[in-house]
Protein backbone atom coordinates (compact mmCIF):
# COMPACT_ATOMS: atom_id res chain seq x y z
CA UNK A 1 25.06 -11.54 0.74
CA UNK A 2 24.19 -10.24 -2.74
CA UNK A 3 21.42 -7.68 -2.81
CA UNK A 4 19.45 -5.83 -5.47
CA UNK A 5 20.17 -2.09 -5.69
CA UNK A 6 17.17 0.16 -5.17
CA UNK A 7 16.54 3.89 -5.36
CA UNK A 8 13.90 6.20 -3.91
CA UNK A 9 12.67 8.90 -6.26
CA UNK A 10 11.19 11.72 -4.18
CA UNK A 11 12.73 13.05 -0.99
CA UNK A 12 9.56 14.16 0.77
CA UNK A 13 7.94 12.56 3.80
CA UNK A 14 6.88 9.33 2.10
CA UNK A 15 10.27 8.78 0.54
CA UNK A 16 12.04 9.52 3.84
CA UNK A 17 9.95 7.13 5.89
CA UNK A 18 10.52 4.41 3.24
CA UNK A 19 14.26 5.06 3.45
CA UNK A 20 14.25 4.27 7.19
CA UNK A 21 12.26 1.11 6.60
CA UNK A 22 14.74 -0.13 4.02
CA UNK A 23 17.67 0.69 6.26
CA UNK A 24 16.29 -0.99 9.36
CA UNK A 25 15.43 -4.24 7.56
CA UNK A 26 18.13 -6.67 6.52
CA UNK A 27 16.28 -7.80 3.40
CA UNK A 28 17.09 -8.34 -0.24
CA UNK A 29 17.57 -4.71 -1.19
CA UNK A 30 20.43 -2.28 -0.86
CA UNK A 31 19.41 1.39 -0.92
CA UNK A 32 21.81 2.95 -3.39
CA UNK A 33 20.34 6.38 -3.93
CA UNK A 34 17.73 8.90 -2.79
CA UNK A 35 16.98 11.48 -5.42
CA UNK A 36 14.74 14.51 -5.33
CA UNK A 37 14.54 17.98 -6.85
CA UNK A 38 15.07 20.20 -3.76
CA UNK A 39 18.74 20.34 -2.74
CA UNK A 40 17.71 21.64 0.65
CA UNK A 41 15.06 19.01 1.45
CA UNK A 42 15.10 17.36 4.85
CA UNK A 43 14.87 13.98 3.16
CA UNK A 44 18.11 14.42 1.26
CA UNK A 45 19.86 15.74 4.38
CA UNK A 46 18.75 12.70 6.39
CA UNK A 47 19.78 10.30 3.67
CA UNK A 48 23.22 11.90 3.50
CA UNK A 49 23.58 11.55 7.25
CA UNK A 50 22.88 7.85 6.87
CA UNK A 51 25.63 7.49 4.27
CA UNK A 52 23.25 7.10 1.32
CA UNK A 53 24.14 8.71 -2.00
CA UNK A 54 21.85 11.61 -2.79
CA UNK A 55 21.00 13.83 -5.71
CA UNK A 56 18.69 16.72 -6.41
CA UNK A 57 18.51 15.99 -10.14
CA UNK A 58 15.38 13.93 -10.06
CA UNK A 59 15.16 10.79 -12.14
CA UNK A 60 18.31 11.42 -14.21
CA UNK A 61 20.91 9.83 -11.88
CA UNK A 62 18.68 6.79 -11.41
CA UNK A 63 18.39 6.25 -15.17
CA UNK A 64 22.15 6.60 -15.52
CA UNK A 65 22.96 3.82 -13.00
CA UNK A 66 22.52 0.40 -14.67
CA UNK A 67 22.86 -1.40 -11.30
CA UNK A 68 19.69 0.12 -9.86
CA UNK A 69 16.90 -2.36 -10.59
CA UNK A 70 14.07 -1.23 -8.26
CA UNK A 71 12.80 2.34 -8.08
CA UNK A 72 10.22 3.51 -5.55
CA UNK A 73 8.44 6.52 -7.05
CA UNK A 74 7.24 8.75 -4.19
CA UNK A 75 6.67 11.83 -6.31
CA UNK A 76 3.22 12.59 -7.77
CA UNK A 77 0.80 10.99 -10.21
CA UNK A 78 1.67 13.62 -12.82
CA UNK A 79 5.41 13.05 -12.45
CA UNK A 80 5.05 9.26 -12.43
CA UNK A 81 3.28 9.30 -15.77
CA UNK A 82 6.47 10.80 -17.17
CA UNK A 83 8.83 8.66 -15.11
CA UNK A 84 7.20 5.29 -15.88
CA UNK A 85 8.18 5.15 -19.53
CA UNK A 86 11.79 6.21 -18.83
CA UNK A 87 12.13 3.57 -16.13
CA UNK A 88 10.62 0.86 -18.31
CA UNK A 89 13.03 1.67 -21.13
CA UNK A 90 15.95 1.18 -18.75
CA UNK A 91 14.59 -2.15 -17.48
CA UNK A 92 13.92 -0.89 -13.95
CA UNK A 93 10.95 -1.96 -11.85
CA UNK A 94 8.81 0.97 -10.78
CA UNK A 95 6.97 0.60 -7.50
CA UNK A 96 4.39 3.38 -7.90
CA UNK A 97 3.39 5.02 -4.62
CA UNK A 98 1.28 7.66 -6.37
CA UNK A 99 -2.31 7.52 -7.66
CA UNK A 100 -1.12 7.25 -11.32
CA UNK A 101 -2.16 3.53 -11.50
CA UNK A 102 -0.29 2.79 -14.71
CA UNK A 103 0.60 -0.74 -13.61
CA UNK A 104 -1.57 -3.36 -11.90
CA UNK A 105 -2.88 -2.79 -8.39
CA UNK A 106 -0.87 -4.82 -5.88
CA UNK A 107 -1.60 -5.79 -2.29
CA UNK A 108 1.24 -7.93 -0.80
CA UNK A 109 -1.01 -10.42 0.98
CA UNK A 110 -3.32 -10.94 -1.93
CA UNK A 111 -1.79 -10.76 -5.43
CA UNK A 112 1.85 -9.71 -5.37
CA UNK A 113 3.09 -13.02 -6.66
CA UNK A 114 0.70 -12.76 -9.61
CA UNK A 115 2.61 -9.78 -10.95
CA UNK A 116 6.29 -10.68 -10.49
CA UNK A 117 6.91 -10.21 -14.20
CA UNK A 118 5.34 -6.75 -14.32
CA UNK A 119 7.74 -3.78 -14.47
CA UNK A 120 5.35 -1.26 -12.94
CA UNK A 121 3.07 -1.95 -10.02
CA UNK A 122 0.74 0.40 -8.14
CA UNK A 123 0.14 0.47 -4.38
CA UNK A 124 -3.41 1.93 -4.71
CA UNK A 125 -3.94 4.01 -1.56
CA UNK A 126 -3.64 3.71 2.23
CA UNK A 127 -7.32 2.78 2.40
CA UNK A 128 -6.82 0.21 -0.32
CA UNK A 129 -3.87 -1.40 1.42
CA UNK A 130 -5.73 -1.53 4.72
CA UNK A 131 -9.18 -2.76 3.60
CA UNK A 132 -8.87 -4.63 0.28
CA UNK A 133 -7.32 -7.70 1.89
CA UNK A 134 -10.16 -7.89 4.40
CA UNK A 135 -12.78 -7.98 1.63
CA UNK A 136 -10.68 -10.55 -0.24
CA UNK A 137 -10.58 -12.66 2.94
CA UNK A 138 -14.40 -12.83 2.97
CA UNK A 139 -14.64 -13.36 -0.80
CA UNK A 140 -12.33 -16.37 -0.74
CA UNK A 141 -14.93 -18.09 1.47
CA UNK A 142 -18.18 -16.77 -0.05
CA UNK A 143 -18.87 -14.31 -2.97
CA UNK A 144 -19.13 -10.70 -1.86
CA UNK A 145 -22.00 -8.77 -3.37
CA UNK A 146 -21.30 -5.38 -1.87
CA UNK A 147 -18.42 -3.95 0.12
CA UNK A 148 -18.29 -0.51 1.75
CA UNK A 149 -15.05 0.71 3.31
CA UNK A 150 -14.72 3.80 5.50
CA UNK A 151 -11.09 4.82 6.00
CA UNK A 152 -10.59 7.34 8.79
CA UNK A 153 -7.29 9.12 9.34
CA UNK A 154 -6.01 11.98 11.44
CA UNK A 155 -6.35 15.26 9.54
CA UNK A 156 -2.76 16.14 10.40
CA UNK A 157 -1.52 13.08 8.51
CA UNK A 158 -3.29 14.09 5.25
CA UNK A 159 -1.04 16.07 2.96
CA UNK A 160 -2.07 18.62 0.33
CA UNK A 161 -1.65 16.14 -2.50
CA UNK A 162 -4.18 13.75 -0.99
CA UNK A 163 -6.59 16.56 -0.23
CA UNK A 164 -6.45 17.68 -3.85
CA UNK A 165 -7.09 14.17 -5.10
CA UNK A 166 -9.90 12.92 -2.88
CA UNK A 167 -12.02 11.88 -5.83
CA UNK A 168 -9.11 9.91 -7.18
CA UNK A 169 -8.64 8.24 -3.80
CA UNK A 170 -12.30 7.23 -3.69
CA UNK A 171 -12.27 5.87 -7.24
CA UNK A 172 -8.96 4.00 -6.94
CA UNK A 173 -9.81 2.44 -3.57
CA UNK A 174 -13.23 1.32 -4.73
CA UNK A 175 -11.77 -0.17 -7.90
CA UNK A 176 -9.22 -2.10 -5.86
CA UNK A 177 -11.93 -3.47 -3.52
CA UNK A 178 -13.68 -4.80 -6.64
CA UNK A 179 -10.69 -5.97 -8.75
CA UNK A 180 -8.58 -7.41 -5.93
CA UNK A 181 -11.08 -7.78 -3.09
CA UNK A 182 -13.58 -9.48 -5.33
CA UNK A 183 -16.69 -7.38 -4.43
CA UNK A 184 -19.29 -7.14 -7.19
CA UNK A 185 -20.11 -3.56 -6.04
CA UNK A 186 -17.84 -1.37 -3.91
CA UNK A 187 -17.89 2.01 -2.27
CA UNK A 188 -15.01 3.82 -0.50
CA UNK A 189 -15.45 6.72 1.89
CA UNK A 190 -12.47 8.73 3.27
CA UNK A 191 -12.80 10.62 6.51
CA UNK A 192 -10.23 13.17 7.75
CA UNK A 193 -10.65 13.49 11.47
CA UNK A 194 -9.39 16.80 13.07
CA UNK A 195 -9.52 15.43 16.65
CA UNK A 196 -6.78 16.41 19.09
CA UNK A 197 -4.79 14.50 20.04
CA UNK A 198 -4.72 12.93 16.54
CA UNK A 199 -6.38 9.56 16.22
CA UNK A 200 -4.83 6.44 14.73
CA UNK A 201 -5.97 5.26 11.37
CA UNK A 202 -9.17 3.24 11.73
CA UNK A 203 -11.12 1.38 9.05
CA UNK A 204 -14.67 0.07 9.02
CA UNK A 205 -15.55 -2.60 6.44
CA UNK A 206 -19.13 -3.70 5.73
CA UNK A 207 -19.48 -6.74 3.48
CA UNK A 208 -22.92 -7.77 2.24
CA UNK A 209 -23.51 -11.40 1.24
CA UNK A 210 -26.49 -12.72 -0.67
CA UNK A 211 -26.22 -16.48 0.08
CA UNK A 212 -25.72 -18.88 2.97
CA UNK A 213 -22.16 -19.22 4.28
CA UNK A 214 -20.04 -20.56 7.06
CA UNK A 215 -19.67 -17.63 9.50
CA UNK A 216 -16.81 -19.27 11.41
CA UNK A 217 -14.91 -19.83 8.17
CA UNK A 218 -15.25 -16.18 7.21
CA UNK A 219 -14.11 -14.95 10.61
CA UNK A 220 -11.11 -17.29 10.56
CA UNK A 221 -10.24 -16.14 7.03
CA UNK A 222 -10.28 -12.46 8.07
CA UNK A 223 -8.21 -13.11 11.20
CA UNK A 224 -5.71 -15.04 9.16
CA UNK A 225 -5.18 -12.36 6.60
CA UNK A 226 -4.94 -9.68 9.30
CA UNK A 227 -2.10 -11.71 10.88
CA UNK A 228 -0.35 -11.85 7.50
CA UNK A 229 -0.55 -8.08 7.12
CA UNK A 230 0.82 -7.51 10.64
CA UNK A 231 3.96 -9.48 9.67
CA UNK A 232 5.06 -6.45 7.56
CA UNK A 233 2.85 -3.71 9.15
CA UNK A 234 3.36 -4.43 12.90
CA UNK A 235 0.79 -1.88 13.97
CA UNK A 236 -2.03 -3.48 11.91
CA UNK A 237 -4.68 -5.16 14.07
CA UNK A 238 -8.37 -5.99 14.16
CA UNK A 239 -10.43 -4.08 16.70
CA UNK A 240 -12.28 -7.06 17.98
CA UNK A 241 -13.59 -10.22 16.35
CA UNK A 242 -15.45 -9.68 13.02
CA UNK A 243 -19.16 -10.40 13.35
CA UNK A 244 -22.23 -10.96 11.21
CA UNK A 245 -25.23 -8.63 11.49
CA UNK A 246 -28.48 -8.84 9.47
CA UNK A 247 -29.22 -5.43 7.99
CA UNK A 248 -31.66 -3.82 5.58
CA UNK A 249 -29.93 -3.21 2.25
CA UNK A 250 -31.11 -2.17 -1.23
CA UNK A 251 -31.31 -5.91 -1.95
CA UNK A 252 -33.40 -6.81 1.10
CA UNK A 253 -32.44 -7.89 4.61
CA UNK A 254 -29.09 -9.63 4.19
CA UNK A 255 -26.16 -10.78 6.34
CA UNK A 256 -23.43 -8.19 6.66
CA UNK A 257 -19.96 -9.01 7.85
CA UNK A 258 -18.65 -6.13 9.98
CA UNK A 259 -14.87 -5.73 10.32
CA UNK A 260 -13.09 -2.97 12.22
CA UNK A 261 -9.33 -2.46 12.17
CA UNK A 262 -6.68 -0.03 13.31
CA UNK A 263 -3.22 0.84 11.94
CA UNK A 264 -0.59 2.34 14.28
CA UNK A 265 2.54 3.60 12.63
CA UNK A 266 5.99 2.24 13.45
CA UNK A 267 7.32 5.76 14.18
CA UNK A 268 10.26 5.46 11.75
CA UNK A 269 9.83 9.00 10.50
CA UNK A 270 6.09 9.72 10.68
CA UNK A 271 4.34 10.05 14.06
CA UNK A 272 2.73 6.79 15.18
CA UNK A 273 -0.80 8.15 14.59
CA UNK A 274 -0.03 8.32 10.85
CA UNK A 275 -0.73 4.69 10.26
CA UNK A 276 -2.33 5.60 6.95
CA UNK A 277 1.11 6.69 5.69
CA UNK A 278 2.98 3.93 7.45
CA UNK A 279 1.02 1.19 5.73
CA UNK A 280 1.91 2.62 2.37
CA UNK A 281 5.64 2.68 3.04
CA UNK A 282 5.59 -0.74 4.81
CA UNK A 283 3.70 -2.23 1.85
CA UNK A 284 6.16 -0.61 -0.59
CA UNK A 285 9.08 -2.17 1.32
CA UNK A 286 7.37 -5.53 1.27
CA UNK A 287 6.74 -5.37 -2.48
CA UNK A 288 10.32 -4.30 -3.19
CA UNK A 289 11.82 -7.01 -1.00
CA UNK A 290 9.75 -9.75 -2.68
CA UNK A 291 10.71 -8.48 -6.15
CA UNK A 292 14.38 -8.34 -5.09
CA UNK A 293 14.21 -11.96 -3.94
CA UNK A 294 12.62 -12.85 -7.29
CA UNK A 295 15.38 -11.05 -9.21
CA UNK A 296 18.05 -12.82 -7.14
CA UNK A 297 16.47 -16.24 -7.75
CA UNK A 298 16.40 -15.48 -11.51
CA UNK A 299 20.13 -14.70 -11.39
CA UNK A 300 20.82 -18.05 -9.67
CA UNK A 301 18.88 -19.84 -12.37
CA UNK A 302 20.83 -18.21 -15.20
CA UNK A 303 24.24 -18.96 -13.68
């Protein structure tokens, strides 16, 4: 079977977990290279053990290989701003796993197919991937006036990069809840929980609606999209049936849809409690696989 060659740029934890996801799935991609900047990194050592070509020369070997068409950038926002232009000039799709947000926000269950011609797409944040589809599920039944998402993750699963960019996380996630989820107003709140043993990622979503609506249709819509997400993030589940509660809001006493969900990691490289990281790598794999299928179909058309 013909496959599209892909590369991972960044041999840290995110890149390593993504490597295992690509290797364990018999999809439309072939992992051709893992490239970082630290010759002694664990990620490069693990890739080499798996028979994957490796390099510690950063983006250069990726740019030099014309057969690599999909590049997962698991470096940093600062680095991606430099990488994006170089990848675009070489005609390579950049799946941006950093907060750089140069390309359009993408959530696989909501708008991936709207951006199949884009050459740079951004995966927002773990909170964005976990909660934006839930807000969208409500909004496709009835307009959402306000959405508040609280993303709680184990402190041990939060790296220094995320800690240094909390404001960026808040802004990016809230923007996605508006732009993709459809909320008129949005707020995102991250919580880093230091509990021992570490907790799984949990998310609380509160959606305020200002008009009459079919509660059963909203609940069915949310359950349906949660099932779609679990097809590529197996540990994604709702913590009970969503419900509607009437609450006092700045706009008066209004119906509020309350949705709780949990994300348990697959344990490919990260511990299972790090569902916040797992949903990012699982979403990245899904995006890459769909793009690869799109590239393959385009090849068939041109033959």
